[in-house]
C-alpha positions as a Python dict, from the first residue, in 0.01 Angstrom:
ca = {
    (1, 'S'): (0, 0, 0),
    (2, 'Q'): (127, -356, -24),
    (3, 'G'): (236, -615, -275),
    (4, 'R'): (91, -965, -254),
    (5, 'R'): (182, -1322, -341),
    (6, 'C'): (-94, -1522, -510),
    (7, 'G'): (29, -1869, -417),
    (8, 'K'): (16, -2008, -772),
    (9, 'E'): (307, -2238, -842),
    (10, 'G'): (548, -2091, -1096),
    (11, 'C'): (406, -1736, -1073),
    (12, 'R'): (648, -1443, -1091),
    (13, 'C'): (549, -1347, -735),
    (14, 'Q'): (718, -1663, -607),
    (15, 'Q'): (1051, -1513, -722),
    (16, 'G'): (987, -1187, -539),
    (17, 'E'): (803, -980, -805),
    (18, 'L'): (487, -921, -605),
    (19, 'H'): (144, -837, -748),
    (20, 'G'): (16, -488, -682),
    (21, 'P'): (69, -253, -515),
    (22, 'Y'): (-273, -272, -353),
    (23, 'V'): (-399, -6, -112),
    (24, 'Y'): (-553, -101, 222),
    (25, 'L'): (-710, 108, 497),
    (26, 'S'): (-639, 15, 859),
    (27, 'V'): (-969, 48, 1045),
    (28, 'G'): (-868, -15, 1402),
    (29, 'R'): (-786, -306, 1620),
    (30, 'V'): (-996, -618, 1652),
    (31, 'G'): (-859, -865, 1904),
    (32, 'G'): (-522, -688, 1914),
    (33, 'A'): (-464, -688, 1536),
    (34, 'S'): (-533, -415, 1281),
    (35, 'R'): (-816, -487, 1042),
    (36, 'L'): (-732, -397, 682),
    (37, 'L'): (-991, -309, 417),
    (38, 'Y'): (-899, -320, 50),
    (39, 'V'): (-943, 18, -124),
    (40, 'P'): (-1035, -8, -494),
    (41, 'T'): (-810, 195, -724),
    (42, 'A'): (-1097, 429, -818),
    (43, 'L'): (-1138, 531, -451),
    (44, 'V'): (-774, 566, -343),
    (45, 'A'): (-757, 948, -385),
    (46, 'V'): (-1088, 1001, -200),
    (47, 'V'): (-990, 770, 87),
    (48, 'R'): (-646, 932, 124),
    (49, 'R'): (-806, 1278, 133),
    (50, 'R'): (-1056, 1170, 400),
    (51, 'V'): (-787, 1003, 610),
    (52, 'K'): (-593, 1330, 598),
    (53, 'Q'): (-906, 1524, 706),
    (54, 'T'): (-958, 1280, 992),
    (55, 'G'): (-602, 1344, 1108),
    (56, 'R'): (-661, 1719, 1113),
    (57, 'I'): (-988, 1674, 1306),
    (58, 'D'): (-818, 1442, 1557),
    (59, 'G'): (-544, 1701, 1607),
    (60, 'A'): (-800, 1977, 1670),
    (61, 'L'): (-988, 1759, 1920),
    (62, 'A'): (-664, 1675, 2101),
    (63, 'E'): (-585, 2046, 2126),
    (64, 'I'): (-933, 2122, 2265),
    (65, 'S'): (-896, 1839, 2517),
    (66, 'A'): (-560, 1974, 2632),
    (67, 'I'): (-711, 2320, 2681),
    (68, 'N'): (-1001, 2173, 2878),
    (69, 'L'): (-763, 1975, 3099),
    (70, 'E'): (-565, 2290, 3171),
    (71, 'L'): (-883, 2482, 3256),
    (72, 'L'): (-995, 2197, 3482),
    (73, 'A'): (-659, 2198, 3658),
    (74, 'R'): (-701, 2572, 3719),
    (75, 'Q'): (-1065, 2515, 3819),
    (76, 'E'): (-1171, 2768, 3555),
    (77, 'L'): (-1433, 2561, 3373),
    (78, 'D'): (-1777, 2721, 3340),
}
């Protein structure tokens, strides 16, 4: 979540009171920089829940990969 400056002369954000907060989703790296997608307020809870699920799935896949590497090292793969 981030606050933003609008660039309008005389706006409150020019004195440090930023607009927002706005929620963004980082969707990977394009040319070395993260790409951010704006998440509408109505979807914030759903997106946060799915990001959390993705983290759990990534953790499970990492664990499976570690087990497979160990089995390969022991030459016990079938």
